[in-house]
mmCIF file with all atom_site columns, C-alpha atoms in Angstrom:
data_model
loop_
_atom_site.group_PDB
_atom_site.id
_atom_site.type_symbol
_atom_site.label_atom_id
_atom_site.label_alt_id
_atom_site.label_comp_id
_atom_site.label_asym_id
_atom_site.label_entity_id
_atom_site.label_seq_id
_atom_site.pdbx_PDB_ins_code
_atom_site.Cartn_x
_atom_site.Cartn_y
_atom_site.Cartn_z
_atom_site.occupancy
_atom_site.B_iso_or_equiv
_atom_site.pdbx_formal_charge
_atom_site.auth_seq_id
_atom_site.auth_comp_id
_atom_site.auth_asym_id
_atom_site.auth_atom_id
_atom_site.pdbx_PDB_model_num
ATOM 1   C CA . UNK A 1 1   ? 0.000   0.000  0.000   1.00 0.00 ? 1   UNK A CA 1
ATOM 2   C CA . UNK A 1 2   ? 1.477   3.281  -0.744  1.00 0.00 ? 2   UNK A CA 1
ATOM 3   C CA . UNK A 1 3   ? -0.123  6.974  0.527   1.00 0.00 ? 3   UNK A CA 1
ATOM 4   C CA . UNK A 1 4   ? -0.851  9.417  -1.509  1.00 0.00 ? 4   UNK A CA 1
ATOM 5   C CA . UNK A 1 5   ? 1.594   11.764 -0.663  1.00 0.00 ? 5   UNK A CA 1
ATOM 6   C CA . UNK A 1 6   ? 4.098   9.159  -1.000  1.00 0.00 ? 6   UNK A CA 1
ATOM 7   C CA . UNK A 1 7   ? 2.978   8.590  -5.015  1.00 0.00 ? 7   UNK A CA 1
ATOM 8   C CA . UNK A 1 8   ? 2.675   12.208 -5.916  1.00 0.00 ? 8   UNK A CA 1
ATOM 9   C CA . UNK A 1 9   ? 5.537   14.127 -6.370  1.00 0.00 ? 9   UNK A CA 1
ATOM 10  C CA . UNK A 1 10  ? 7.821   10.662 -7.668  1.00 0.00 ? 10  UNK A CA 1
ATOM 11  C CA . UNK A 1 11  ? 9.535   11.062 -11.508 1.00 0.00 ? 11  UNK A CA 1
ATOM 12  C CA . UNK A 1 12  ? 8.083   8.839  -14.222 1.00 0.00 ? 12  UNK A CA 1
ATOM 13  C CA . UNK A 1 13  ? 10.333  6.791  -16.448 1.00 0.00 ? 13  UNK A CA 1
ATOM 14  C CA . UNK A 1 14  ? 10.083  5.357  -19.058 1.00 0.00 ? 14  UNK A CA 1
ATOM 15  C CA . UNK A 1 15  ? 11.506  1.670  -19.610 1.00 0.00 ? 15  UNK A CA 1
ATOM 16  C CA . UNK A 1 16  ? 12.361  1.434  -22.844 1.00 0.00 ? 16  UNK A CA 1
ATOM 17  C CA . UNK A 1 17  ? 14.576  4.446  -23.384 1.00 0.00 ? 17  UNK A CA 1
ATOM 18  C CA . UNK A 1 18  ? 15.529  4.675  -19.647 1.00 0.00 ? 18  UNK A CA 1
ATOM 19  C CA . UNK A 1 19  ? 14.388  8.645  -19.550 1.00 0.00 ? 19  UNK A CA 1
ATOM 20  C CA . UNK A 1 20  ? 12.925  10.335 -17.250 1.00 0.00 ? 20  UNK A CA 1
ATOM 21  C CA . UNK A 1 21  ? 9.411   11.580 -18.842 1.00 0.00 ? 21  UNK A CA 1
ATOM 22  C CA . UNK A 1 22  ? 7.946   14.042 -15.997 1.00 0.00 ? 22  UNK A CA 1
ATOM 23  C CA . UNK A 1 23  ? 6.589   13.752 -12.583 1.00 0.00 ? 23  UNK A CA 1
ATOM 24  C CA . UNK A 1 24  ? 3.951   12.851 -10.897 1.00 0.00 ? 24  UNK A CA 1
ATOM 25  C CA . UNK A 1 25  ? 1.296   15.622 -10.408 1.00 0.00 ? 25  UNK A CA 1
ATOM 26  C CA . UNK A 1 26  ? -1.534  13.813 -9.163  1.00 0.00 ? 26  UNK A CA 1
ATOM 27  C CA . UNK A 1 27  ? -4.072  10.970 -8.929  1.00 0.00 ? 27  UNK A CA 1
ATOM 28  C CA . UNK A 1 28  ? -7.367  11.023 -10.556 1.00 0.00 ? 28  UNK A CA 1
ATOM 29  C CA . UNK A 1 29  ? -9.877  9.079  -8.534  1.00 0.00 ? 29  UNK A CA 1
ATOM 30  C CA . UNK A 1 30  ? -12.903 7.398  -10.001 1.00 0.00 ? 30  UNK A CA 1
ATOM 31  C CA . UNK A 1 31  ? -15.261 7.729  -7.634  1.00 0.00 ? 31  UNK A CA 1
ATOM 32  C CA . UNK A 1 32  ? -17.890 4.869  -8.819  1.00 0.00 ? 32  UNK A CA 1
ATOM 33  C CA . UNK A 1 33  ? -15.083 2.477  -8.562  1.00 0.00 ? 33  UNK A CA 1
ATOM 34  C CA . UNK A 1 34  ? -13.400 3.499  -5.484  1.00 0.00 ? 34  UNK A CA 1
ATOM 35  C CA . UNK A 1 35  ? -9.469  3.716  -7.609  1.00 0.00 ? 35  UNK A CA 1
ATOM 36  C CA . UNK A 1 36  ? -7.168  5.832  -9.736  1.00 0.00 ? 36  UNK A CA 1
ATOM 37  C CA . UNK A 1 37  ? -7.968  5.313  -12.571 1.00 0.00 ? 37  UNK A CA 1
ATOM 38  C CA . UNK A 1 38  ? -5.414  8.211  -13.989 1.00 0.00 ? 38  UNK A CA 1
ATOM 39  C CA . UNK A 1 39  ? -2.121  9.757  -12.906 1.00 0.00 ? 39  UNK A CA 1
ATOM 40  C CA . UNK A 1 40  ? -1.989  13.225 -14.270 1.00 0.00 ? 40  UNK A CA 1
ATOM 41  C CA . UNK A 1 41  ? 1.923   14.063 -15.389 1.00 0.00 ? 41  UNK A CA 1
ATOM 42  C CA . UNK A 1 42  ? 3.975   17.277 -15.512 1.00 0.00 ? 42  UNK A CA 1
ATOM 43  C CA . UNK A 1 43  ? 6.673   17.445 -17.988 1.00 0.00 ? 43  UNK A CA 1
ATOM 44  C CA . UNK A 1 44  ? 8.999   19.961 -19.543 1.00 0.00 ? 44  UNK A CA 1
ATOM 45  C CA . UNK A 1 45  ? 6.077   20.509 -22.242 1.00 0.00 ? 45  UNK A CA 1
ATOM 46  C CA . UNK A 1 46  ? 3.762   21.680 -20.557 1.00 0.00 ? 46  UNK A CA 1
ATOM 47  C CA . UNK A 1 47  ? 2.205   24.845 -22.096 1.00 0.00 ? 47  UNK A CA 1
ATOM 48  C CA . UNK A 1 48  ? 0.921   21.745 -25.363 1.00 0.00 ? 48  UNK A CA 1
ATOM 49  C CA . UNK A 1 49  ? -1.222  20.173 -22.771 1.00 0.00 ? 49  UNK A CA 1
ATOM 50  C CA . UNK A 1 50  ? -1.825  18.538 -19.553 1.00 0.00 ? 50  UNK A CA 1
ATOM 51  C CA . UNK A 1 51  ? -0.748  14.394 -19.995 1.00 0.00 ? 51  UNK A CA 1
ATOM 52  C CA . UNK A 1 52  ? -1.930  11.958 -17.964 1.00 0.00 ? 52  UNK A CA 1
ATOM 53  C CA . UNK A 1 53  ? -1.231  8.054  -17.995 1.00 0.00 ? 53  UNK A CA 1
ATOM 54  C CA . UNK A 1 54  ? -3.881  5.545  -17.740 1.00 0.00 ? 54  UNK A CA 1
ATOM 55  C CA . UNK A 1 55  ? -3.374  3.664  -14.330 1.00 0.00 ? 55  UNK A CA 1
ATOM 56  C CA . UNK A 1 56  ? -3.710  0.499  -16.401 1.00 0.00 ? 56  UNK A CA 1
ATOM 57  C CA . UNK A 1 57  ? -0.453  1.447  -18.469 1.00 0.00 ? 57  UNK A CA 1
ATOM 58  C CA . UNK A 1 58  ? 2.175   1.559  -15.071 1.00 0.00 ? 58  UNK A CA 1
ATOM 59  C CA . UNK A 1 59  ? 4.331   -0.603 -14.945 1.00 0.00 ? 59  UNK A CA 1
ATOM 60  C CA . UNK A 1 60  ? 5.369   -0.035 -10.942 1.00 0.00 ? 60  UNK A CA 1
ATOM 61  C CA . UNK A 1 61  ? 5.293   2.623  -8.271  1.00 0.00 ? 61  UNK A CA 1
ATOM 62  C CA . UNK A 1 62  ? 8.365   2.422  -6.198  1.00 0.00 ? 62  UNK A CA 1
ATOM 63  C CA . UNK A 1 63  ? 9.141   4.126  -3.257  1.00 0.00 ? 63  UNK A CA 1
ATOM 64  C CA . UNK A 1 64  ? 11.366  6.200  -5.842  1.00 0.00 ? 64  UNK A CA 1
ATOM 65  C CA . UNK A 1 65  ? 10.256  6.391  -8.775  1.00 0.00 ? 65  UNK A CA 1
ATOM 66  C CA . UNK A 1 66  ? 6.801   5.174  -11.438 1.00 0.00 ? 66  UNK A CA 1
ATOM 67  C CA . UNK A 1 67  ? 7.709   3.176  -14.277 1.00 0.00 ? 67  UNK A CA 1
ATOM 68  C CA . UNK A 1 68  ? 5.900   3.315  -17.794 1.00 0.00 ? 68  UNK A CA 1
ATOM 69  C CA . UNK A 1 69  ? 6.684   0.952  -20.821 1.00 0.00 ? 69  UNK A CA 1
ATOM 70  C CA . UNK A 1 70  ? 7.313   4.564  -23.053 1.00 0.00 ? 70  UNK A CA 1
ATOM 71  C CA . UNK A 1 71  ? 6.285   7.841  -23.321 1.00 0.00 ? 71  UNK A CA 1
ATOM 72  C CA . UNK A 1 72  ? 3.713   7.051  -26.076 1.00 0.00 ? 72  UNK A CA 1
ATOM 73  C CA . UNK A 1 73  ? 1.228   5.501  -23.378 1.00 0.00 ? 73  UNK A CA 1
ATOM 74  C CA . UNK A 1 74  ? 0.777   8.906  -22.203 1.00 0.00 ? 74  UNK A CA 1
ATOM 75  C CA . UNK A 1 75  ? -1.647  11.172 -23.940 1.00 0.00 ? 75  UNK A CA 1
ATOM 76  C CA . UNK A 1 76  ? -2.606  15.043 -23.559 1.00 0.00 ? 76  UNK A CA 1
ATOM 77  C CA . UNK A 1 77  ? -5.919  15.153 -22.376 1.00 0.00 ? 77  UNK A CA 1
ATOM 78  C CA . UNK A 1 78  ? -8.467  16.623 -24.771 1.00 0.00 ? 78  UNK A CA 1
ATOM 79  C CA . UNK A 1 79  ? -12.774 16.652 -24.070 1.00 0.00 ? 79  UNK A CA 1
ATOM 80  C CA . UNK A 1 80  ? -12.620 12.980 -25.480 1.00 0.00 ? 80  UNK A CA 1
ATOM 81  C CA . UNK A 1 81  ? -10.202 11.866 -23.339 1.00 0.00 ? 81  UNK A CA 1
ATOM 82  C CA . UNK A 1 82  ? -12.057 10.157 -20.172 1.00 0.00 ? 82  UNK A CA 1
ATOM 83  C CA . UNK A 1 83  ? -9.501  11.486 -17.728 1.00 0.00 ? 83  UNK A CA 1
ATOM 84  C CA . UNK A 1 84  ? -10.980 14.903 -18.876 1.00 0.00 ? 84  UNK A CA 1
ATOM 85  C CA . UNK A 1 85  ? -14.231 13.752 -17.538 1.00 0.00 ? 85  UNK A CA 1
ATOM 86  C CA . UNK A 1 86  ? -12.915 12.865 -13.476 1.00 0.00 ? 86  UNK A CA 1
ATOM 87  C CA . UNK A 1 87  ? -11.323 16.737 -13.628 1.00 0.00 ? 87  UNK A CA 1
ATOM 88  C CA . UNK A 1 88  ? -14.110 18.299 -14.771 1.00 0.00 ? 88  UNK A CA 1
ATOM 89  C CA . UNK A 1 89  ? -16.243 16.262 -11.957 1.00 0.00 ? 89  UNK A CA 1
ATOM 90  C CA . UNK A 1 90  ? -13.520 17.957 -9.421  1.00 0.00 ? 90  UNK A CA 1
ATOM 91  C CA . UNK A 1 91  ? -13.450 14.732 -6.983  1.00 0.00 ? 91  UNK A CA 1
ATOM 92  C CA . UNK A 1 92  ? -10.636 15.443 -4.452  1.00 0.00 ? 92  UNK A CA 1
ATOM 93  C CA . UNK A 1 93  ? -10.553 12.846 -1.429  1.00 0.00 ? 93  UNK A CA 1
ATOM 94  C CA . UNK A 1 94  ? -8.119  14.686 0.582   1.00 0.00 ? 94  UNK A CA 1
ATOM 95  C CA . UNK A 1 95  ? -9.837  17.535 1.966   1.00 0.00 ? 95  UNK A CA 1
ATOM 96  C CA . UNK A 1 96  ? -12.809 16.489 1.934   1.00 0.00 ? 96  UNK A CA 1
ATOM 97  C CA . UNK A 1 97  ? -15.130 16.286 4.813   1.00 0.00 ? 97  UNK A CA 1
ATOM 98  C CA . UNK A 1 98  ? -15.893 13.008 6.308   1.00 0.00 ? 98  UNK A CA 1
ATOM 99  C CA . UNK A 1 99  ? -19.546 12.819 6.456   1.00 0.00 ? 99  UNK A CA 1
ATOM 100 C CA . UNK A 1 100 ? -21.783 9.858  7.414   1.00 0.00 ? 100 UNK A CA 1
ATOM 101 C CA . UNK A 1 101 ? -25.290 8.592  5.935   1.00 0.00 ? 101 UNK A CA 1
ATOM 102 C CA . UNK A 1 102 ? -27.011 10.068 9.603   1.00 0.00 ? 102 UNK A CA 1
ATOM 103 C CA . UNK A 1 103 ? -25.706 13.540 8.666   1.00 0.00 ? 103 UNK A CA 1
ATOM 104 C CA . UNK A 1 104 ? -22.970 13.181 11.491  1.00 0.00 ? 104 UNK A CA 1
ATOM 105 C CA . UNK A 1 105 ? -20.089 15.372 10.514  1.00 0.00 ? 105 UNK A CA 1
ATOM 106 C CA . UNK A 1 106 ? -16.982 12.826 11.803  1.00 0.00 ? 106 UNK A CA 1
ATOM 107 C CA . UNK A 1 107 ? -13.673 14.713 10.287  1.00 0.00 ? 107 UNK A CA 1
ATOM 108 C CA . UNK A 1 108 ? -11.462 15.518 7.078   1.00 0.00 ? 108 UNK A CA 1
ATOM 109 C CA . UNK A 1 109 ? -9.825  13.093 5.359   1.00 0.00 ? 109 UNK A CA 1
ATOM 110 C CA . UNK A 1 110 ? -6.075  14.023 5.726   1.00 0.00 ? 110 UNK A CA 1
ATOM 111 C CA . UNK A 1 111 ? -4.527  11.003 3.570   1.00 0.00 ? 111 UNK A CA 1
ATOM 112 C CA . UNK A 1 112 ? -5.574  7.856  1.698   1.00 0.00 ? 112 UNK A CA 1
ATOM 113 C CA . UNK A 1 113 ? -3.599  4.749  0.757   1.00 0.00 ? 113 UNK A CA 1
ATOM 114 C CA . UNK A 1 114 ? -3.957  2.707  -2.853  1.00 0.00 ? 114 UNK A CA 1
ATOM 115 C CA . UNK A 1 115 ? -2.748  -0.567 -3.505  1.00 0.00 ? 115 UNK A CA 1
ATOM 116 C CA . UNK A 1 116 ? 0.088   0.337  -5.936  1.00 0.00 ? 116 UNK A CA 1
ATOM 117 C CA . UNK A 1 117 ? -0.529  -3.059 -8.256  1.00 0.00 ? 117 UNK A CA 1
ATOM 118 C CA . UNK A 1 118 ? -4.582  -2.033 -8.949  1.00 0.00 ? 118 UNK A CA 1
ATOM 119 C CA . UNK A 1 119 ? -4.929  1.119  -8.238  1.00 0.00 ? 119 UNK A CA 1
ATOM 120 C CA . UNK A 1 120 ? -8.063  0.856  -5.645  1.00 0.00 ? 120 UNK A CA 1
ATOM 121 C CA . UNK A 1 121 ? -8.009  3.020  -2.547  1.00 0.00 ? 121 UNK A CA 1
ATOM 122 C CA . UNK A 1 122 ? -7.157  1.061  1.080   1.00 0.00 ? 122 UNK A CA 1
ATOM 123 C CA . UNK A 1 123 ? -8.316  3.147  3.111   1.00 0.00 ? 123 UNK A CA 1
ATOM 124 C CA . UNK A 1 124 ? -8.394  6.630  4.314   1.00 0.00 ? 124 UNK A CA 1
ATOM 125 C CA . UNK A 1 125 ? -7.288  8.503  7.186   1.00 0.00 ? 125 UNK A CA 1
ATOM 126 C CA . UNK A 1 126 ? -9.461  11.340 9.078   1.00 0.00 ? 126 UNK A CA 1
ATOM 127 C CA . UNK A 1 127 ? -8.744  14.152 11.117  1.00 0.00 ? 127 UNK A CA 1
ATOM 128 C CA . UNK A 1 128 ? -11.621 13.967 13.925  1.00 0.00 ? 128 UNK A CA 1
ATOM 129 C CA . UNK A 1 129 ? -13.755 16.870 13.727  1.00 0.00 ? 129 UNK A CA 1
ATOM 130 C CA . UNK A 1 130 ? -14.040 17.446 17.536  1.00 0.00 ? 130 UNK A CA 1
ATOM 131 C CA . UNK A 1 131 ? -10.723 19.953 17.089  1.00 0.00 ? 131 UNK A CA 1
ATOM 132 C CA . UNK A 1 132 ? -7.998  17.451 18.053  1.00 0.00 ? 132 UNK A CA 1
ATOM 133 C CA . UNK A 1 133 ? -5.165  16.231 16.334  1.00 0.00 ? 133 UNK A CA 1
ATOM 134 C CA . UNK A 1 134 ? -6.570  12.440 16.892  1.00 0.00 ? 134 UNK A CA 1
ATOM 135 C CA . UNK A 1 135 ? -6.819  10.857 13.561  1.00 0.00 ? 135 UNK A CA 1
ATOM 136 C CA . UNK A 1 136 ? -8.218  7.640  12.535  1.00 0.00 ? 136 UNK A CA 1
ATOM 137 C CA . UNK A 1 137 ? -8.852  5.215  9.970   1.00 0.00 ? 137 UNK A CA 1
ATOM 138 C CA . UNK A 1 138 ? -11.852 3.932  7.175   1.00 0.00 ? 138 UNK A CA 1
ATOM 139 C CA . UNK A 1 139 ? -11.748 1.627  5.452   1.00 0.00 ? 139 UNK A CA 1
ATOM 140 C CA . UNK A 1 140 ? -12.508 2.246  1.628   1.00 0.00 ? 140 UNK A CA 1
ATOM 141 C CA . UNK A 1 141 ? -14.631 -0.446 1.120   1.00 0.00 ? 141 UNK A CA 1
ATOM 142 C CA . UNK A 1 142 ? -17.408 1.717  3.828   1.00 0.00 ? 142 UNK A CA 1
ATOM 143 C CA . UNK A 1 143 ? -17.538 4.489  1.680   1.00 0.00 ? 143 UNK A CA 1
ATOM 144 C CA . UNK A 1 144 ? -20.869 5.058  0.361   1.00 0.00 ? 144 UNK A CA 1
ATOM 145 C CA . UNK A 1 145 ? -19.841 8.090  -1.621  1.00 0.00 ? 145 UNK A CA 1
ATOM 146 C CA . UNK A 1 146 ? -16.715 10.004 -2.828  1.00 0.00 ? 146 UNK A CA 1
ATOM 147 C CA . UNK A 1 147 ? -18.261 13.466 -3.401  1.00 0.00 ? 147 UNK A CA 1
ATOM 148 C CA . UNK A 1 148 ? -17.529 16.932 -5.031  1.00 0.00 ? 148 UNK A CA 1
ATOM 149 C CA . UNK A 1 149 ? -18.265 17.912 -1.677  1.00 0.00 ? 149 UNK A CA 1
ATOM 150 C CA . UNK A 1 150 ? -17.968 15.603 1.273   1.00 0.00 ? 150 UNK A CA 1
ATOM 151 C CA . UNK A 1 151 ? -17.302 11.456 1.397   1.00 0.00 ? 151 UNK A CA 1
ATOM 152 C CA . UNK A 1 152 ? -19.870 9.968  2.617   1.00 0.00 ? 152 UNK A CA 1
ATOM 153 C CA . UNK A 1 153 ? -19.588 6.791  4.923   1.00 0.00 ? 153 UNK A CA 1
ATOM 154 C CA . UNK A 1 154 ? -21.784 4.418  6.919   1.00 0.00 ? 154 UNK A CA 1
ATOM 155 C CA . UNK A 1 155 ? -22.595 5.424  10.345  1.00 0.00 ? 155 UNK A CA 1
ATOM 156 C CA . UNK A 1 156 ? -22.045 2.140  11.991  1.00 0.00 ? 156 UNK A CA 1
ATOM 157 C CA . UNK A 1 157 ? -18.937 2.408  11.083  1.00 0.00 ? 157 UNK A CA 1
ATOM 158 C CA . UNK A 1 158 ? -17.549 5.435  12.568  1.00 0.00 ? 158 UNK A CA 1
ATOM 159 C CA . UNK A 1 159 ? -19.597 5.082  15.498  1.00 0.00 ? 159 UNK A CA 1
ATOM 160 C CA . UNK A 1 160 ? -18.563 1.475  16.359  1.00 0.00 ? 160 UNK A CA 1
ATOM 161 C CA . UNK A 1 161 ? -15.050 2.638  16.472  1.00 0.00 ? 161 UNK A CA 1
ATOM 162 C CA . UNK A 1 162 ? -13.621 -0.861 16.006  1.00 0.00 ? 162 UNK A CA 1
ATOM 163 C CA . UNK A 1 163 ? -11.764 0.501  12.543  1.00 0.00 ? 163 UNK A CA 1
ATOM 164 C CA . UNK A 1 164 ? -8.863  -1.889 12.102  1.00 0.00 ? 164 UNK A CA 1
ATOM 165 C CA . UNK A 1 165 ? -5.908  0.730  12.247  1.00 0.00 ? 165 UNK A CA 1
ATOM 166 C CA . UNK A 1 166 ? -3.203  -1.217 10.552  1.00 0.00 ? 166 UNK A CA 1
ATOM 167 C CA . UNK A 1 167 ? -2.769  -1.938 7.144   1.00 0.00 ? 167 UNK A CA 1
#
């Protein structure tokens, strides 16, 4: 499992020519599905275009670096480009407010983990509304909704406070 903030930020290379073809710039959830479905790219191009890389098309995500087959897997995203779709729809998980299917307001998500080999999201980690520092831990799989707005999860959950904490 890797955190966000451990994924963003790494360089992307490219296999076959060993080069280094940009960074990573961020992950673009699908929020039927629960997973990245894109990783959005920076290069040294980029007044042609925003690229992003189908999360189908990595290769690995090391703890230094993502690895693609070759730059051509990348593509500049355009209205008919899907990946065009998920930033227009503006679904950010961290951030977001942590709200349950009762209406309880329960935190802000501070993090979320992905299982580097499919993409999904683990789980994600909350900042406890009450004004503490306490965080804790939901599981992706009790999300009802990842909104525009808020992520919406079951109240048993939150309220039965028996959230396996480790990975």
């Amino acid at each position: 499992m890797k955190k966000s903030q451990e994924v963003i930020g790494l360089p992307v290379f490219s296999i076959i020519n060993g080069s280094k073809i940009g960074e990573v710039k961020d992950l673009l959830i699908n929020p039927e599905e629960g997973k990245i479905d894109f990783i959005l790219v920076s290069d040294s191009s980029w007044y042609t275009g925003a690229k992003v890389l189908s999360f189908n098309d990595v290769m690995g995500i090391g703890g230094d670096a993502v690895t693609i087959e070759s730059e051509n897997v990348l593509s500049v995203i355009s209205e008919e480009n899907p990946a065009h779709n998920l930033l227009n729809r503006n679904i950010k998980v961290k951030g977001s407010r942590v709200l349950t299917n009762k209406g309880n307001l329960v935190g802000l998500v501070s993090e979320y983990e992905i299982d580097e080999n499919s993409g999904d999201l683990y789980q994600l980690e909350y900042k406890v509304s009450q004004g503490t520092q306490e965080t804790k831990n939901i599981l992706a799989q009790d999300v009802l909704t990842f909104g525009a707005d808020v992520v919406i999860v079951k109240e048993k959950i939150t309220a039965s406070n028996d959230i396996d904490e480790t990975p």
